[in-house]
XYZ file of C-alpha atoms in Angstrom:
431
model
C 63.421 -51.091 10.229
C 62.436 -53.771 7.685
C 63.903 -57.191 8.366
C 64.368 -60.176 6.074
C 62.128 -63.101 7.081
C 64.089 -65.767 8.925
C 63.013 -68.442 6.438
C 64.618 -66.500 3.564
C 67.987 -66.481 5.283
C 68.335 -70.239 4.812
C 67.074 -70.588 1.228
C 70.597 -70.216 -0.185
C 72.998 -70.809 2.700
C 76.557 -69.605 2.324
C 78.956 -72.494 1.730
C 82.269 -72.747 3.543
C 83.330 -75.969 1.879
C 86.813 -76.844 0.653
C 88.257 -74.951 -2.318
C 88.238 -76.719 -5.698
C 91.654 -77.876 -6.915
C 92.940 -78.048 -10.471
C 93.458 -81.657 -11.522
C 97.117 -82.386 -12.286
C 99.626 -85.175 -12.536
C 101.561 -85.897 -9.344
C 105.306 -85.401 -9.093
C 107.326 -87.213 -6.443
C 110.368 -85.503 -4.933
C 112.351 -88.103 -3.013
C 115.248 -88.433 -0.659
C 115.842 -91.670 1.213
C 112.545 -92.693 2.723
C 111.082 -89.179 2.413
C 108.643 -88.559 -0.447
C 107.135 -85.118 -1.044
C 104.091 -85.320 -3.315
C 103.330 -82.311 -5.496
C 100.059 -82.044 -7.399
C 97.567 -84.800 -8.027
C 95.428 -83.754 -5.062
C 98.319 -83.584 -2.572
C 98.383 -80.634 -0.136
C 100.066 -77.486 -1.481
C 103.789 -77.782 -0.679
C 105.794 -74.953 0.919
C 109.361 -74.559 -0.252
C 112.205 -72.076 0.162
C 115.710 -71.292 -1.052
C 119.010 -70.695 0.702
C 121.013 -67.482 0.278
C 124.337 -68.871 1.505
C 127.341 -69.584 -0.685
C 126.678 -73.226 -1.579
C 130.433 -73.879 -1.587
C 130.228 -73.302 2.182
C 128.860 -76.753 2.924
C 128.527 -76.303 6.701
C 126.928 -72.848 6.520
C 124.512 -73.997 3.826
C 123.567 -77.150 5.748
C 122.884 -75.066 8.870
C 120.551 -72.759 6.953
C 118.786 -75.688 5.279
C 118.228 -77.238 8.689
C 116.666 -74.002 9.957
C 114.406 -73.761 6.904
C 113.353 -77.408 7.205
C 112.604 -77.073 10.915
C 110.536 -73.958 10.164
C 108.443 -76.113 7.838
C 110.018 -75.904 4.386
C 109.207 -79.230 2.755
C 111.653 -78.729 -0.128
C 114.746 -76.486 -0.146
C 116.445 -75.116 -3.264
C 120.150 -74.313 -3.427
C 122.223 -72.481 -6.023
C 124.553 -74.691 -8.070
C 126.444 -72.268 -10.260
C 130.088 -73.396 -10.368
C 132.422 -76.300 -9.714
C 132.907 -75.332 -6.066
C 129.190 -75.372 -5.305
C 128.595 -78.583 -7.271
C 131.378 -80.382 -5.423
C 129.915 -79.200 -2.081
C 126.416 -80.590 -2.679
C 127.233 -84.203 -1.623
C 128.854 -82.896 1.575
C 125.776 -80.768 2.305
C 123.545 -83.779 1.810
C 125.715 -85.929 4.065
C 125.755 -83.282 6.788
C 121.972 -82.990 6.673
C 121.568 -86.757 6.848
C 123.824 -86.872 9.910
C 121.608 -84.223 11.549
C 118.475 -86.216 10.739
C 117.226 -83.625 8.215
C 115.749 -85.534 5.279
C 114.351 -82.535 3.381
C 114.795 -82.989 -0.415
C 117.204 -80.586 -2.121
C 116.634 -78.877 -5.465
C 119.569 -77.735 -7.578
C 119.054 -74.331 -9.194
C 120.943 -74.376 -12.511
C 121.607 -71.618 -15.024
C 123.967 -71.442 -18.046
C 126.236 -74.370 -17.129
C 123.972 -76.955 -15.504
C 124.642 -79.524 -18.223
C 128.363 -79.362 -17.492
C 128.068 -79.418 -13.707
C 125.672 -82.369 -13.624
C 127.926 -84.278 -16.024
C 131.224 -83.477 -14.325
C 129.924 -83.968 -10.785
C 127.771 -87.134 -10.817
C 127.680 -87.250 -7.002
C 126.036 -83.826 -7.058
C 123.505 -85.050 -9.620
C 122.633 -87.974 -7.362
C 122.513 -86.012 -4.087
C 119.888 -83.611 -5.442
C 116.248 -84.653 -5.508
C 115.113 -82.273 -8.242
C 116.681 -80.057 -10.901
C 115.434 -76.566 -11.715
C 116.094 -75.781 -15.390
C 115.458 -72.371 -16.967
C 115.022 -72.965 -20.717
C 115.867 -69.325 -21.395
C 119.465 -69.629 -20.284
C 120.669 -73.184 -20.778
C 122.973 -71.961 -23.526
C 123.212 -69.918 -26.710
C 120.828 -70.453 -29.589
C 123.211 -72.974 -31.142
C 123.767 -75.054 -28.030
C 120.474 -74.542 -26.160
C 118.728 -77.682 -27.388
C 121.754 -79.906 -26.791
C 122.348 -78.537 -23.291
C 118.682 -78.918 -22.355
C 118.663 -82.473 -23.699
C 121.768 -83.338 -21.658
C 120.153 -82.166 -18.403
C 117.003 -84.123 -19.158
C 119.089 -87.201 -19.957
C 120.762 -86.946 -16.544
C 117.422 -86.448 -14.797
C 116.224 -89.660 -16.444
C 119.412 -91.507 -15.523
C 119.173 -90.596 -11.840
C 115.347 -90.638 -11.657
C 114.982 -86.989 -10.623
C 112.035 -84.637 -10.900
C 112.528 -81.467 -12.951
C 111.021 -78.009 -12.626
C 111.090 -76.171 -15.911
C 111.158 -72.637 -14.588
C 110.677 -69.844 -17.087
C 111.433 -66.299 -15.927
C 110.533 -63.155 -17.796
C 113.888 -61.666 -16.860
C 115.689 -64.399 -18.806
C 113.187 -65.403 -21.459
C 114.307 -67.190 -24.627
C 114.925 -64.159 -26.855
C 114.664 -66.190 -30.062
C 111.186 -67.393 -29.119
C 110.126 -63.909 -28.032
C 111.381 -62.360 -31.287
C 109.515 -64.953 -33.364
C 106.265 -64.325 -31.508
C 106.737 -60.559 -31.791
C 107.185 -60.895 -35.568
C 104.117 -63.100 -35.853
C 102.109 -60.647 -33.787
C 103.223 -57.689 -35.928
C 101.875 -59.512 -39.007
C 98.412 -59.883 -37.455
C 95.601 -57.700 -38.703
C 94.943 -56.705 -35.094
C 98.203 -57.092 -33.154
C 98.119 -57.841 -29.442
C 99.737 -55.577 -26.876
C 103.411 -56.294 -26.191
C 102.613 -57.564 -22.693
C 100.206 -60.145 -24.114
C 102.952 -61.408 -26.419
C 105.257 -61.650 -23.410
C 102.650 -63.756 -21.596
C 102.358 -66.038 -24.637
C 106.142 -66.421 -24.837
C 106.418 -67.396 -21.181
C 103.710 -70.020 -21.485
C 104.955 -71.384 -24.816
C 108.506 -71.701 -23.473
C 107.316 -73.674 -20.450
C 104.857 -75.974 -22.204
C 106.994 -76.690 -25.273
C 110.043 -77.392 -23.087
C 107.990 -79.834 -21.033
C 106.837 -81.615 -24.175
C 110.433 -81.793 -25.382
C 111.510 -83.261 -22.038
C 108.838 -85.940 -22.350
C 109.971 -86.746 -25.896
C 113.480 -87.223 -24.487
C 112.216 -89.826 -22.025
C 111.447 -87.878 -18.844
C 108.163 -89.189 -17.391
C 105.479 -86.508 -17.629
C 104.509 -86.921 -13.998
C 108.031 -85.886 -12.944
C 107.772 -82.458 -14.589
C 106.697 -79.287 -12.802
C 106.302 -75.875 -14.444
C 106.635 -72.257 -13.391
C 106.373 -68.931 -15.196
C 107.825 -66.339 -12.839
C 107.088 -62.615 -13.116
C 107.358 -59.842 -10.543
C 103.976 -58.068 -10.755
C 100.764 -59.352 -9.187
C 98.372 -58.936 -12.117
C 100.917 -60.368 -14.556
C 101.365 -63.480 -12.429
C 97.618 -64.031 -12.158
C 97.099 -63.618 -15.915
C 99.979 -65.924 -16.882
C 99.055 -68.739 -14.498
C 95.377 -68.660 -15.402
C 96.323 -69.299 -19.013
C 99.121 -71.749 -18.194
C 96.713 -73.839 -16.111
C 94.479 -74.190 -19.191
C 97.353 -75.338 -21.386
C 98.666 -78.273 -19.368
C 98.101 -80.651 -16.472
C 101.607 -80.465 -14.976
C 101.893 -79.414 -11.303
C 102.548 -75.672 -11.045
C 105.023 -73.842 -8.820
C 103.732 -70.406 -7.723
C 105.635 -67.345 -6.633
C 106.570 -63.825 -7.618
C 110.133 -63.858 -8.879
C 111.098 -60.742 -6.905
C 108.396 -60.079 -4.331
C 110.394 -57.368 -2.556
C 111.245 -56.457 1.017
C 109.219 -56.451 4.219
C 105.505 -55.751 4.124
C 105.581 -54.998 0.380
C 106.895 -58.457 -0.435
C 104.458 -60.151 1.933
C 101.450 -58.208 0.637
C 102.355 -58.705 -3.026
C 102.898 -62.440 -2.581
C 99.703 -62.851 -0.601
C 97.647 -60.875 -3.121
C 98.881 -62.856 -6.122
C 98.961 -66.339 -4.645
C 95.664 -66.070 -2.814
C 93.766 -65.295 -6.019
C 95.302 -68.248 -7.838
C 94.984 -70.671 -4.931
C 91.341 -69.648 -4.498
C 90.817 -70.712 -8.118
C 92.506 -74.065 -7.486
C 95.723 -73.121 -9.315
C 99.066 -73.937 -7.695
C 100.627 -77.063 -6.209
C 103.753 -75.713 -4.512
C 104.652 -72.174 -3.428
C 107.710 -70.141 -2.566
C 107.631 -66.621 -1.096
C 110.648 -64.788 -2.522
C 111.218 -62.153 0.149
C 114.283 -59.947 0.096
C 115.693 -60.397 3.607
C 116.952 -57.590 5.769
C 120.755 -57.633 6.268
C 121.473 -60.728 8.369
C 117.710 -61.275 8.517
C 116.015 -64.555 9.308
C 115.590 -66.564 6.097
C 112.839 -68.675 7.660
C 110.409 -65.747 7.395
C 109.565 -66.723 3.821
C 108.573 -70.189 5.043
C 106.334 -68.788 7.779
C 104.626 -66.394 5.347
C 103.953 -69.244 2.917
C 102.475 -71.378 5.677
C 100.313 -68.528 6.934
C 98.902 -67.868 3.464
C 97.825 -71.506 3.163
C 96.555 -71.729 6.726
C 94.520 -68.512 6.688
C 92.908 -69.690 3.441
C 91.991 -73.000 5.050
C 94.108 -75.040 2.640
C 96.473 -76.495 5.248
C 97.241 -76.298 8.964
C 100.805 -75.964 10.231
C 100.726 -74.463 13.705
C 98.072 -73.302 16.199
C 96.867 -69.816 15.352
C 96.421 -66.900 17.741
C 93.398 -64.638 17.304
C 94.103 -61.211 18.790
C 92.337 -57.856 18.565
C 94.131 -54.873 16.986
C 93.761 -52.675 20.062
C 91.992 -49.345 20.516
C 91.420 -46.663 23.128
C 90.015 -49.338 25.442
C 93.357 -51.185 25.474
C 95.989 -48.599 26.327
C 97.938 -51.256 28.232
C 100.328 -53.381 26.142
C 99.531 -56.485 28.179
C 97.425 -58.225 25.553
C 99.896 -57.368 22.761
C 102.785 -58.832 24.708
C 100.829 -61.930 25.660
C 99.602 -62.502 22.074
C 103.134 -62.286 20.700
C 104.489 -64.450 23.515
C 101.874 -67.150 22.940
C 102.269 -67.163 19.130
C 106.049 -67.556 19.458
C 105.618 -70.238 22.096
C 103.180 -72.244 19.931
C 105.468 -72.163 16.895
C 108.495 -73.176 18.968
C 106.594 -76.144 20.425
C 105.427 -77.508 17.059
C 108.522 -79.622 16.222
C 107.790 -81.632 19.385
C 104.015 -81.328 19.460
C 103.469 -82.528 15.892
C 105.128 -85.834 16.826
C 103.103 -86.289 20.014
C 99.747 -84.570 19.535
C 97.701 -85.381 16.445
C 95.711 -82.405 15.157
C 97.263 -79.781 17.438
C 98.115 -77.654 14.396
C 94.399 -76.870 13.970
C 94.027 -75.376 17.451
C 92.977 -71.730 17.813
C 93.952 -69.567 20.766
C 92.323 -66.179 21.403
C 94.106 -63.391 23.276
C 91.698 -60.465 23.558
C 92.199 -57.025 25.052
C 88.908 -55.944 26.634
C 85.348 -56.899 27.508
C 83.724 -55.738 24.226
C 84.632 -58.722 22.002
C 86.914 -60.549 24.408
C 84.545 -63.108 25.931
C 82.759 -63.800 22.629
C 85.947 -64.342 20.620
C 87.436 -66.444 23.404
C 84.396 -68.717 23.349
C 84.826 -69.310 19.608
C 88.445 -70.425 20.034
C 89.588 -73.742 21.490
C 91.067 -71.808 24.353
C 90.981 -68.072 24.946
C 91.606 -65.345 27.447
C 89.864 -61.981 27.777
C 92.270 -59.526 29.373
C 91.143 -56.418 31.253
C 90.930 -53.246 29.185
C 91.505 -49.711 30.395
C 89.456 -49.112 33.547
C 88.133 -52.681 33.708
C 88.416 -54.904 36.743
C 91.904 -56.511 36.899
C 90.748 -60.021 36.062
C 91.074 -62.245 32.988
C 88.488 -64.989 32.399
C 89.743 -68.039 30.495
C 87.413 -69.988 28.194
C 88.021 -73.611 27.195
C 85.958 -75.121 24.358
C 83.401 -72.350 24.742
C 82.986 -72.612 28.501
C 84.332 -70.262 31.128
C 86.928 -72.225 33.069
C 88.859 -69.990 35.456
C 89.591 -66.325 36.078
C 93.230 -65.264 36.344
C 94.423 -62.307 38.397
C 97.679 -60.788 39.541
C 101.120 -60.443 38.034
C 101.504 -63.966 36.611
C 98.588 -64.058 34.184
C 100.883 -64.794 31.205
C 102.674 -67.701 32.893
C 99.446 -69.179 34.244
C 97.707 -68.939 30.860
C 100.618 -70.650 29.123
C 100.413 -73.503 31.654
C 96.682 -73.821 30.926
C 97.453 -74.054 27.187
C 100.056 -76.769 27.798
C 97.612 -78.765 29.908
C 94.861 -78.385 27.302
C 97.104 -79.590 24.456
C 98.235 -82.660 26.375
C 94.706 -83.523 27.443
C 92.837 -82.953 24.178
C 95.350 -83.803 21.476
C 97.164 -86.476 23.446
C 93.903 -88.419 23.504
C 93.636 -88.115 19.713
C 97.149 -89.470 19.291
C 96.297 -92.462 21.477
C 93.116 -93.111 19.458
C 95.033 -92.947 16.179
C 97.617 -95.420 17.472
C 95.073 -97.871 18.828
């Protein structure tokens, strides 16, 4: 077998450096002493949205708390009528009493200009307004209604996301572009005109907002569609047309694995190209399902791409005929859940713990090797192997566990390792 000379392997080494980022302005989303920076080189922000009736102030505050504790750095709420607008200050007060300082975004459609005007306490309690230029009013009133919302954002010093959606696109703009395209000697496909309308609506609305006095650095843009290739095409072009921070997400990603896969496929391509400053994973929840799942998926996309670290990650093998026992599956799931549950406390006490990797492997084939690559790992016995589980810490074999309490003993080893390694970092940072 011919082999490449060793010297040739290092002539053009593979780079694993950080991903390039699109240069943008930086928006600041504030509440109290909390400031979430979006764009301008800041880490990509994970956000989410409630699905409670906003008029139910207590129920909405409880869900916001859960989303914030899961890691949502901004939470959006529907503000669609007088009842929901009047509840927003109470929601904010309840969150403040619970020590939850996550900024709130008001999602407005059709009547936002009225609600923000008639309920000034709502306008002040929100940290950002989401405005869809396609449905701020009829053709006669659209400009006036948009201008009123921008005026209020200026008055209360709020950031604004101008969020265009192809399900509610400005029909006047679309018709004009369709007519112009039909007059071309070589007309574009209808989908290309749709892309152009989405981008034009977003960019021109942003320019109008600036002309009305809203600082350009307080404007974020989004052009939401529901198909992966459409989202990639639109955002690639949008990123060339402006330097505003961009909000990424499929508008209707779908349910379960379909929604997760579609969101991951679309966002990963754009993030790899440096496009995107804040993300939301719009998963359709199962009945009474856990809303925090969309936060976890967003975090995992960023963490697996190496863009951010949120919680220690578990490396685990998929299983095969060598691992007919479910021991390693149960331990991997148990450890991953345990690590995520500990993060609210750990992130305050142990600097850098979110970058830790834990390996839970199922047999001797890759078990020891993978465990050595992790900060801490365990290689469990596969089918027919000796009933022992070597534990590796920072690449070195530390101890071998046996018996019925392997899971409990390994968890105790992880706890000890975190306190020893990351506790020292915290002390160094404070000194």
